[in-house]
Short mmCIF file of C-alpha atoms in Angstrom, two decimals:
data_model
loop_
_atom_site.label_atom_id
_atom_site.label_comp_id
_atom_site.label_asym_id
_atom_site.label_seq_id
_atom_site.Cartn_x
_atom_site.Cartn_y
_atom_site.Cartn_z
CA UNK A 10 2.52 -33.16 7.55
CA UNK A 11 1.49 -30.49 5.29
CA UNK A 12 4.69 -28.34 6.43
CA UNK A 13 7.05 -30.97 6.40
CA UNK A 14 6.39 -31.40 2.69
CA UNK A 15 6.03 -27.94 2.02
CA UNK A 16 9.75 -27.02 3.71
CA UNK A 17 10.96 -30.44 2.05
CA UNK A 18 9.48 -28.58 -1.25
CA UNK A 19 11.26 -25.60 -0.66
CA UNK A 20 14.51 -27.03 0.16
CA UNK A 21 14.31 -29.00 -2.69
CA UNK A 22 13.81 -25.53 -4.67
CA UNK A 23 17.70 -24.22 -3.02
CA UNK A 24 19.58 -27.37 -4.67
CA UNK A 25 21.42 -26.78 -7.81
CA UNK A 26 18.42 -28.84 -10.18
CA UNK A 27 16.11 -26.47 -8.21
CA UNK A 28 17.86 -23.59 -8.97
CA UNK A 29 18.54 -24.56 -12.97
CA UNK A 30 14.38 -25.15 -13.18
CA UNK A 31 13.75 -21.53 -11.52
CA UNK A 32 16.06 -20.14 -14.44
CA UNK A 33 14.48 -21.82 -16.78
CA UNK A 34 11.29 -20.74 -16.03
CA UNK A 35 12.28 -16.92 -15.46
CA UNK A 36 10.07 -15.87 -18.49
CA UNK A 37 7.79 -18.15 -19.24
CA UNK A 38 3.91 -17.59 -19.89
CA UNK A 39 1.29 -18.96 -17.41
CA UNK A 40 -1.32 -19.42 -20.31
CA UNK A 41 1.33 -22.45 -21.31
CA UNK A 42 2.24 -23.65 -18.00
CA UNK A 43 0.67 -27.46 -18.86
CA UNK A 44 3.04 -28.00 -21.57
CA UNK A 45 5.65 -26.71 -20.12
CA UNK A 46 4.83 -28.77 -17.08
CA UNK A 47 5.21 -31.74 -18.97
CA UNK A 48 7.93 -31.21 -20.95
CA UNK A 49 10.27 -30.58 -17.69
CA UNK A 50 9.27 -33.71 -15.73
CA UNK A 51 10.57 -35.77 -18.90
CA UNK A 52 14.22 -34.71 -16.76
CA UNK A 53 12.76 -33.63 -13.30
CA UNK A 54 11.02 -35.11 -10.26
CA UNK A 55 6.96 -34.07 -10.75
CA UNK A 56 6.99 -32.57 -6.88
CA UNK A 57 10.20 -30.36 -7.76
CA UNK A 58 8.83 -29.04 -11.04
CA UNK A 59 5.26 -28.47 -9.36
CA UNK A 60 7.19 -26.53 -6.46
CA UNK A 61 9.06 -24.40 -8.88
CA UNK A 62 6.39 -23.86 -11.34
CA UNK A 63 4.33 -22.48 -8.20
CA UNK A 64 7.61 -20.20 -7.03
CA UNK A 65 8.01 -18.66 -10.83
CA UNK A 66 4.15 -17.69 -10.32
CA UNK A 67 5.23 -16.23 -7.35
CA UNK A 68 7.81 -14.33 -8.91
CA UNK A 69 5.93 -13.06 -11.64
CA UNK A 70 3.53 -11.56 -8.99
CA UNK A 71 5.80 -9.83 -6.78
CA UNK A 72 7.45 -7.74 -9.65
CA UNK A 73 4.86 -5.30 -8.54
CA UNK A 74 6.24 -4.96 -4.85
CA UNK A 75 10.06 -5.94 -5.49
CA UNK A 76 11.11 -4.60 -9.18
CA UNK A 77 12.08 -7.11 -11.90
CA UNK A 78 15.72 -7.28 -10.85
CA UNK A 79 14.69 -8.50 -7.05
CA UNK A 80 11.73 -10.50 -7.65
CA UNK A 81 13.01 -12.77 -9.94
CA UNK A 82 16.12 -14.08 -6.84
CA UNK A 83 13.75 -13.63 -3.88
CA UNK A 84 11.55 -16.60 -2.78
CA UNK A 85 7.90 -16.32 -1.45
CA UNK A 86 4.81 -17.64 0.10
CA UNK A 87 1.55 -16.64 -1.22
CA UNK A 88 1.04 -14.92 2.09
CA UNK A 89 4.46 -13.48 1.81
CA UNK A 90 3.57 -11.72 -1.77
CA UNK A 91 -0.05 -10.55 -0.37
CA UNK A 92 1.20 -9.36 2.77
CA UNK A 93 4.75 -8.02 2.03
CA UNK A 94 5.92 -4.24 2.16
CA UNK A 95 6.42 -2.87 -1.15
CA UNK A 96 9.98 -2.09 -1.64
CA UNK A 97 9.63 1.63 -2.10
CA UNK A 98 8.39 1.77 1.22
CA UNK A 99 10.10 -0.51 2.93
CA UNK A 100 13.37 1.39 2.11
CA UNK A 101 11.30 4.86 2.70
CA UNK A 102 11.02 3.45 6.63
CA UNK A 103 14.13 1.89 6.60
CA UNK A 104 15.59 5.38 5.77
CA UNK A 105 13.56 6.68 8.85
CA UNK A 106 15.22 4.58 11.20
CA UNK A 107 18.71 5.56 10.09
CA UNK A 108 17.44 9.21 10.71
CA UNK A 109 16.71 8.44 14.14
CA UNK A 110 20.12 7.27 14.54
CA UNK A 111 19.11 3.16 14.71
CA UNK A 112 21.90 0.63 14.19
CA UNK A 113 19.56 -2.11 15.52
CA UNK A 114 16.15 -3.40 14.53
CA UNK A 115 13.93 -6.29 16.07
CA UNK A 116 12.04 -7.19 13.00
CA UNK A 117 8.76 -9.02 14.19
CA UNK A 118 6.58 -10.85 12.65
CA UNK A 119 9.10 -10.55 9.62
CA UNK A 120 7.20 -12.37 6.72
CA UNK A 121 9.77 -13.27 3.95
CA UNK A 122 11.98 -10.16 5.08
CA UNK A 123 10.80 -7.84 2.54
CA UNK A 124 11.61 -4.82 5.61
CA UNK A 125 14.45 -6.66 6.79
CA UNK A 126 15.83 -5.99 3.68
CA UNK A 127 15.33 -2.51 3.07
CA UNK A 128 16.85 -2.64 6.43
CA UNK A 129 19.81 -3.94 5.57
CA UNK A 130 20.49 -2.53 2.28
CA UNK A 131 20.24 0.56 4.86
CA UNK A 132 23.34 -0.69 6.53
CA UNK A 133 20.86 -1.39 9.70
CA UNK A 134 21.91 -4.74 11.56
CA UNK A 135 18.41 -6.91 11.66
CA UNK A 136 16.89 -9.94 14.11
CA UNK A 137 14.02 -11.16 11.82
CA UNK A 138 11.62 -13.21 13.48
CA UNK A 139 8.67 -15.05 12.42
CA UNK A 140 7.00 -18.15 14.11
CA UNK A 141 5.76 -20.34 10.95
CA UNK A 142 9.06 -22.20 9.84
CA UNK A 143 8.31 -21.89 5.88
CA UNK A 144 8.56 -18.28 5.71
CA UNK A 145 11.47 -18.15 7.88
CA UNK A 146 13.06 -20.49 5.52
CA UNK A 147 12.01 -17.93 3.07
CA UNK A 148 13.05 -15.21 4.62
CA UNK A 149 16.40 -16.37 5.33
CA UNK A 150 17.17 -17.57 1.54
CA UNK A 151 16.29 -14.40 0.63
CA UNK A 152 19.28 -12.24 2.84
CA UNK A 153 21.27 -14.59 1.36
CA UNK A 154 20.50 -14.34 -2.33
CA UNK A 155 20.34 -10.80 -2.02
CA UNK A 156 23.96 -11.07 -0.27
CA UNK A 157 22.48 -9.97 3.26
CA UNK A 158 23.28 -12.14 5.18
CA UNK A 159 25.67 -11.20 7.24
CA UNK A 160 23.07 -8.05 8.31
CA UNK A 161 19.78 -10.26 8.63
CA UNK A 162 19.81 -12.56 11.08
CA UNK A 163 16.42 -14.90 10.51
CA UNK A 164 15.10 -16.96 13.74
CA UNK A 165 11.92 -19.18 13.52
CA UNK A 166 10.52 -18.06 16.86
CA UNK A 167 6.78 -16.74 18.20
CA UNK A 168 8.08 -12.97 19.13
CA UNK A 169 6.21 -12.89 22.07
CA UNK A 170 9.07 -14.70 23.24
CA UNK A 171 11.83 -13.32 22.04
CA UNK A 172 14.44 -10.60 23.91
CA UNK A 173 14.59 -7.50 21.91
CA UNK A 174 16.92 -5.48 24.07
CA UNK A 175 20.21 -5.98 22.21
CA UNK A 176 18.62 -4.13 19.64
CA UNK A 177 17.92 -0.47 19.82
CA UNK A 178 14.52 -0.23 18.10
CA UNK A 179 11.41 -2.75 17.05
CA UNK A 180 9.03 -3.03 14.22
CA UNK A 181 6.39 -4.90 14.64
CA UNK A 182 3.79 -5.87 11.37
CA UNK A 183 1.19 -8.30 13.02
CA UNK A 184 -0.80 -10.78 10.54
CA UNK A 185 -3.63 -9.10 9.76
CA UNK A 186 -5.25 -11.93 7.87
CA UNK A 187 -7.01 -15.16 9.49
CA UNK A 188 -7.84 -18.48 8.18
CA UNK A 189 -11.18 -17.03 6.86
CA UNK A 190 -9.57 -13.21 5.34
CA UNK A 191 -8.75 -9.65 6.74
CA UNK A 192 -9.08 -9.72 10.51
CA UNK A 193 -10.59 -6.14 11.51
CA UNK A 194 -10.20 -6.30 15.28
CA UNK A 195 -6.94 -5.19 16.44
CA UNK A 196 -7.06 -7.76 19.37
CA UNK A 197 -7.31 -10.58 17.09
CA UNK A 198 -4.21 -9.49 15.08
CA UNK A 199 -1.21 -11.88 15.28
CA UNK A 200 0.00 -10.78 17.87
CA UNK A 201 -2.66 -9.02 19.32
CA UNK A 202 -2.09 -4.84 19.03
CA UNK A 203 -2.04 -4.35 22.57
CA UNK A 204 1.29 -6.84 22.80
CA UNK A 205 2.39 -5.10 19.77
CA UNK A 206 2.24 -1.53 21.36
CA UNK A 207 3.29 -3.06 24.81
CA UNK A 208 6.54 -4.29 23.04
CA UNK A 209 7.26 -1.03 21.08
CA UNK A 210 7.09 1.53 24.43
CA UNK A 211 9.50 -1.11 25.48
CA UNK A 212 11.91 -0.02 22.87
CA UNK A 213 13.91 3.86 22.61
CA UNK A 214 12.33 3.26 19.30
CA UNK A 215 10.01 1.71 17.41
CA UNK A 216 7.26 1.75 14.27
CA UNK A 217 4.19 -0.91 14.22
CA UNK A 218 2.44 -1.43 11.01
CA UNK A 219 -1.25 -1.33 11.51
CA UNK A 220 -4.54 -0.87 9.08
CA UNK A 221 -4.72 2.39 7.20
CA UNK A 222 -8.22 2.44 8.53
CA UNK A 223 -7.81 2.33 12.28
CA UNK A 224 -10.03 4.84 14.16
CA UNK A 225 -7.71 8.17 15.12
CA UNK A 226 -9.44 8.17 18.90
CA UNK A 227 -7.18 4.66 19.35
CA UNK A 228 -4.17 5.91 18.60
CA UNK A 229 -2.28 6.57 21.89
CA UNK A 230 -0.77 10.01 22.65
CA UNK A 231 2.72 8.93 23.00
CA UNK A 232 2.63 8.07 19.03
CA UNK A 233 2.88 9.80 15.78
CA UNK A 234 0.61 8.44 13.51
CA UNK A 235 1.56 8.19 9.71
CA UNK A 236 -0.14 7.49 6.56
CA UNK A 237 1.76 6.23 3.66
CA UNK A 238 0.65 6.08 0.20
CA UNK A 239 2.77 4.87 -2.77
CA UNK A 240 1.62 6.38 -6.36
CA UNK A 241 -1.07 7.69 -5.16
CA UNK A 242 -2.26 4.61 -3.35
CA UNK A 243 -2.80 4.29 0.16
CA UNK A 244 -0.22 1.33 1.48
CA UNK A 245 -0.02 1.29 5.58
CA UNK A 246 -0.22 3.56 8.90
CA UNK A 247 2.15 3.34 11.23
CA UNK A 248 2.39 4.23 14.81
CA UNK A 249 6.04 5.41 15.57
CA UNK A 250 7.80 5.74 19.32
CA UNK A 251 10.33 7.55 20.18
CA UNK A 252 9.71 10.18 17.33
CA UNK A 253 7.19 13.14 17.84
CA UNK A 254 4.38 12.62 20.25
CA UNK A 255 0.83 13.09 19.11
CA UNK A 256 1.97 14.36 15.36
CA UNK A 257 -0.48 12.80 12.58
CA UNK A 258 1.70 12.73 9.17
CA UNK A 259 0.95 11.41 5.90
CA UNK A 260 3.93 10.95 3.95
CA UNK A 261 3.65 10.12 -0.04
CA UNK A 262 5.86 8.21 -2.40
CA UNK A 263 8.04 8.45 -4.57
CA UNK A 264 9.46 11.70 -2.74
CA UNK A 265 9.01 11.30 0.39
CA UNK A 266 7.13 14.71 0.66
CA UNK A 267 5.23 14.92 4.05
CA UNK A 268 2.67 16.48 5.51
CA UNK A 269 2.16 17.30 9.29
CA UNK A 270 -0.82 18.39 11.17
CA UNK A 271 -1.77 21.92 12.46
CA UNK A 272 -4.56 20.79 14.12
CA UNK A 273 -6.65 23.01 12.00
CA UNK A 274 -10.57 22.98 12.44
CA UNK A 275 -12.46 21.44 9.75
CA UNK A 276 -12.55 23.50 6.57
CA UNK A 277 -15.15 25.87 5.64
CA UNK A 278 -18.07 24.89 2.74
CA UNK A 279 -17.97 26.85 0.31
CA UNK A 280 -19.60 27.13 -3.30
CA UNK A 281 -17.35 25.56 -6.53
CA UNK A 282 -14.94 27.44 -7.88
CA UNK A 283 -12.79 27.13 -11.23
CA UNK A 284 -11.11 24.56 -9.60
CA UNK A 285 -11.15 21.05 -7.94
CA UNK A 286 -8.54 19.55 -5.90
CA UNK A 287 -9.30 15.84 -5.06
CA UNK A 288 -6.60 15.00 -2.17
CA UNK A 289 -4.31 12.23 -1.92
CA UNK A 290 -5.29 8.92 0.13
CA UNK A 291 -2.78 9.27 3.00
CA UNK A 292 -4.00 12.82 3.27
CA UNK A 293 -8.00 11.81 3.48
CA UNK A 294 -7.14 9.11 6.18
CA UNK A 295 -4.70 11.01 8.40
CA UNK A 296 -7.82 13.66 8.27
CA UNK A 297 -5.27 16.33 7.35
CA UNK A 298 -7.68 17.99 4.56
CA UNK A 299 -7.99 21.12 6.16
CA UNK A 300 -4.17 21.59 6.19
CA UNK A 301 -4.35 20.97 2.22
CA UNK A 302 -7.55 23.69 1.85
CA UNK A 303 -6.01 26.04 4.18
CA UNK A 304 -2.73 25.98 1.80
CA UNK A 305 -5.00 26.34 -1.33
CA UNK A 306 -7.22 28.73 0.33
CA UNK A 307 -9.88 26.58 -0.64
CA UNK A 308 -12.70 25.22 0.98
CA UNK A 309 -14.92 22.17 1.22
CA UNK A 310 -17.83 21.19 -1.75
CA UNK A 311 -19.91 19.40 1.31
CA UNK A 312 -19.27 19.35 4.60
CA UNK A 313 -18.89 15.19 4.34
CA UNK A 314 -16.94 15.06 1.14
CA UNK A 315 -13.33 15.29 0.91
CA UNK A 316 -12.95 17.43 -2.32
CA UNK A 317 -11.24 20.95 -1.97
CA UNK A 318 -12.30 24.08 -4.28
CA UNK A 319 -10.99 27.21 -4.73
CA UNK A 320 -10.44 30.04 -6.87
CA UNK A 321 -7.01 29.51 -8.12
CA UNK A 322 -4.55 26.90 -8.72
CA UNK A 323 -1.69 26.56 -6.39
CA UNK A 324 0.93 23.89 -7.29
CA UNK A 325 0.08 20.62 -3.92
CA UNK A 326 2.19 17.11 -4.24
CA UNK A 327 -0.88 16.57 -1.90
CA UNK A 328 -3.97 16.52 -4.16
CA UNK A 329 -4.59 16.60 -8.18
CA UNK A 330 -6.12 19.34 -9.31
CA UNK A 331 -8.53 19.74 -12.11
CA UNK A 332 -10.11 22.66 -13.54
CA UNK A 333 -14.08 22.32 -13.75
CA UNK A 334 -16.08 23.31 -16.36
CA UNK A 335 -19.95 23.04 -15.73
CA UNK A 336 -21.61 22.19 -12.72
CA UNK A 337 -24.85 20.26 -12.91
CA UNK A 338 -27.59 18.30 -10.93
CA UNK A 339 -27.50 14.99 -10.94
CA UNK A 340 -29.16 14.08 -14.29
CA UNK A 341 -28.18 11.73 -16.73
CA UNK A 342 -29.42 12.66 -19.67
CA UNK A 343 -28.22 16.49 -19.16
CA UNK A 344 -25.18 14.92 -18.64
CA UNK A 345 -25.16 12.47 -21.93
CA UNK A 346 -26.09 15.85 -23.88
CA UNK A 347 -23.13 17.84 -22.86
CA UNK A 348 -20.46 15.36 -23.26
CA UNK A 349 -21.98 14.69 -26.88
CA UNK A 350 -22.19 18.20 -27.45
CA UNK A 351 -18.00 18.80 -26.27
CA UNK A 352 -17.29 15.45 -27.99
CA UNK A 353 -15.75 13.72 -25.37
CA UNK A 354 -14.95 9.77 -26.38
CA UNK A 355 -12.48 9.59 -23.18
CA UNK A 356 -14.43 9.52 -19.83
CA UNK A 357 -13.08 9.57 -16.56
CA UNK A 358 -15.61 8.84 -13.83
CA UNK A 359 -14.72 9.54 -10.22
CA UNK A 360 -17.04 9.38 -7.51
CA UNK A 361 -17.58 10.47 -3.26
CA UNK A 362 -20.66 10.81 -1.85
CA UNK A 363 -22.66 9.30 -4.50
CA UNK A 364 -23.81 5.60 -5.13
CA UNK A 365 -23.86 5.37 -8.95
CA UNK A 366 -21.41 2.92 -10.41
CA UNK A 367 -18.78 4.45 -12.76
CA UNK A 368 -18.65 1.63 -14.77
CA UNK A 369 -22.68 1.49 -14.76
CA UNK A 370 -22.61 5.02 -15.99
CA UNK A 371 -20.09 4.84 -18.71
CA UNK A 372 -22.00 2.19 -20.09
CA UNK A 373 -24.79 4.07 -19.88
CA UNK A 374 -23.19 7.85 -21.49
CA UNK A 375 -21.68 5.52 -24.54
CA UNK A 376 -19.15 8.51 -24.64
CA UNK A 377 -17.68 9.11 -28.23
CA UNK A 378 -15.40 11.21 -29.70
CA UNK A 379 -11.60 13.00 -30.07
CA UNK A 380 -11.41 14.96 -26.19
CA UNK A 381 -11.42 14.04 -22.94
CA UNK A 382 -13.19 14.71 -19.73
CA UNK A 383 -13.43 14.11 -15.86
CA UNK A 384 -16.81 13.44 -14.41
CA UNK A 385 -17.36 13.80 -10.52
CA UNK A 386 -20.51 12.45 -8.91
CA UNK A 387 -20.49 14.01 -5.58
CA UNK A 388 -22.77 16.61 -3.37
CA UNK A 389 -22.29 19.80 -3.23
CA UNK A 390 -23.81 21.00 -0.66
CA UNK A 391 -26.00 18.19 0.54
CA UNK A 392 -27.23 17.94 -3.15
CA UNK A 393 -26.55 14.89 -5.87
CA UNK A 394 -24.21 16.65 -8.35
CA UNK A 395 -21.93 16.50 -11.35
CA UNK A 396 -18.68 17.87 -11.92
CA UNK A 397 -17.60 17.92 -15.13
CA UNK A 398 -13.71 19.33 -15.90
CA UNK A 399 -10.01 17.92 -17.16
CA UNK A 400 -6.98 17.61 -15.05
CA UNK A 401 -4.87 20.41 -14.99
#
């Protein structure tokens, strides 16, 4: 009964009252939601103003993924927020198909159509499909407040059943999440990965969303593998058909820039230089670091510890540099001393390789004062050390 009431909730949320209480509540504060609460079921049925009360949180939430403009005319699910593409790279995949010539997409496993619409908006004709019938309803209300309908075409369906060969390429994003959180075994995914990958040889072409952190030795040789990060934040891999076989990618937003493998061996250890280049997400898990060092000429601080040195700075989109000042072992109060002495009030702590807390040691420094530092607990080496420079 639970989705009966929740569809008959969501319905009720399409009508025009539904739609006048959604308006209303466009900007209101959470911290007041009680007295607002009341005040609109003095004119409104309690169930309707719970329903929209919960879809303005919703809202509110999803800025982050959608933008203001598209968040605030979408509908979601909670799972639809937590599990939705981000828009920015959504429409950074969706531009990928168009590259590849698609006019077509199976969209499995859709969610509340968050690709399907970056699809569309991509002038890419779309079969979204997703078995539980409240985030189909979703889904569908969304094409059509977005005025995409007549590209999205939304079926309630379990995809292991439906025919994908009208359609010239898949994408498949299996649930990742279980009743009790993140599900780490690929076979438990929903669908399982090995239906997923089964279904995208099937296609001419095809991209399935997996974990960023799925081990490189499962990825089969047929694929290209790529890592996407967004800001500077790690978002997805995906395994791509029908593109370039065996290439390992990581692309980052906003650009896209991307970076392809060389299959370099690992990078040489070297000691620190003037200057520290701390790579980019996508980069570390695509395990295209040496491709980075080899462009900066730089080398590794550890053998175990993704953090590039070298000599001289070289303009990467692919890693931040900084420019290091001292270089000390691991010792607090050596540490406290120095940052007293330079003044430094601002403290950045960044860490690899080490098990101290940040937080813990900021507390700890009490840093004070007009400048501004970076502190990296890492080995160098094999040995517990501490970086200390600014960004450059």
């Amino acid at each position: 009964m639970g989705r009966v009431t929740d569809l008959a909730a969501f319905s009720a949320l399409l009508t025009d009252e539904g739609q006048a209480l959604l308006a209303a509540l466009r900007d209101y504060t959470p911290s007041q939601e009680l007295a607002v609460a009341s005040r609109l079921r003095r004119d409104h049925p309690a169930d309707l103003v719970t329903a929209a009360l919960g879809q303005a949180r919703l809202r509110q939430r999803a800025v982050a993924k959608f933008g203001e403009r598209d968040a605030h005319r979408m509908y979601f699910t909670p799972n639809g927020v937590e599990q939705s593409t981000r828009a920015t790279v959504a429409a950074y995949r969706a531009a990928r198909f168009r590259e590849l010539g698609v006019r077509g997409v199976a969209d499995l496993c859709c969610g509340i159509g968050g690709d399907a619409i970056a699809l569309a908006r991509a002038g890419v004709r779309v079969l979204a499909v997703d078995r539980d019938p409240l985030t189909a309803e979703a889904a569908r209300a969304n094409a059509a407040a977005l005025g995409l309908a007549d590209l999205i075409e939304v079926r309630c369906a379990d995809v292991t059943e439906v025919d994908t060969s009208p359609y010239d390429a898949v994408f498949v994003d299996p649930a990742r999440r279980g009743g009790r959180g993140r599900v780490f075994d690929p076979e438990a995914y929903s669908p399982p990965l090995s239906w997923a990958m089964d279904a995208a040889r099937k296609a001419p072409h095809a991209a399935l969303k997996i974990a960023p952190g799925i081990p490189h030795e499962t990825v089969p040789p047929e694929a290209e593998a790529e890592w996407v990060s967004d800001g500077g934040d790690v978002k997805e891999a995906v395994l791509w058909f029908g593109t370039r076989p065996g290439a390992v990618t990581a692309t980052l937003l906003p650009g896209p820039r991307t970076l392809t493998g060389r299959g370099l061996p690992d990078p040489r250890v070297r000691p620190v230089g003037r200057f520290l280049y701390e790579p980019d997400g996508a980069v570390i898990r695509a395990h295209l670091v040496a491709e980075v060092a080899d462009d900066l000429a730089g080398g590794l601080v550890d053998e175990t510890i993704a953090y590039i040195t070298a000599d001289e700075l070289r303009p990467t989109p692919y890693a931040t540099a900084y420019e290091i000042t001292d270089q000390l072992p691991f010792n607090l109060k050596r540490l406290k001393a120095l940052l007293r002495e330079r003044e430094v009030g601002t403290l950045t702590v960044k860490k690899r390789g080490s098990a101290v807390e940040p937080e813990e040691l900021r507390r700890k420094l009490k840093p004070k004062g007009p400048n501004a530092a970076t502190v990296f607990l890492t080995r160098v080496a094999g040995a517990p050390t501490m970086l200390v420079g600014r960004p450059v």
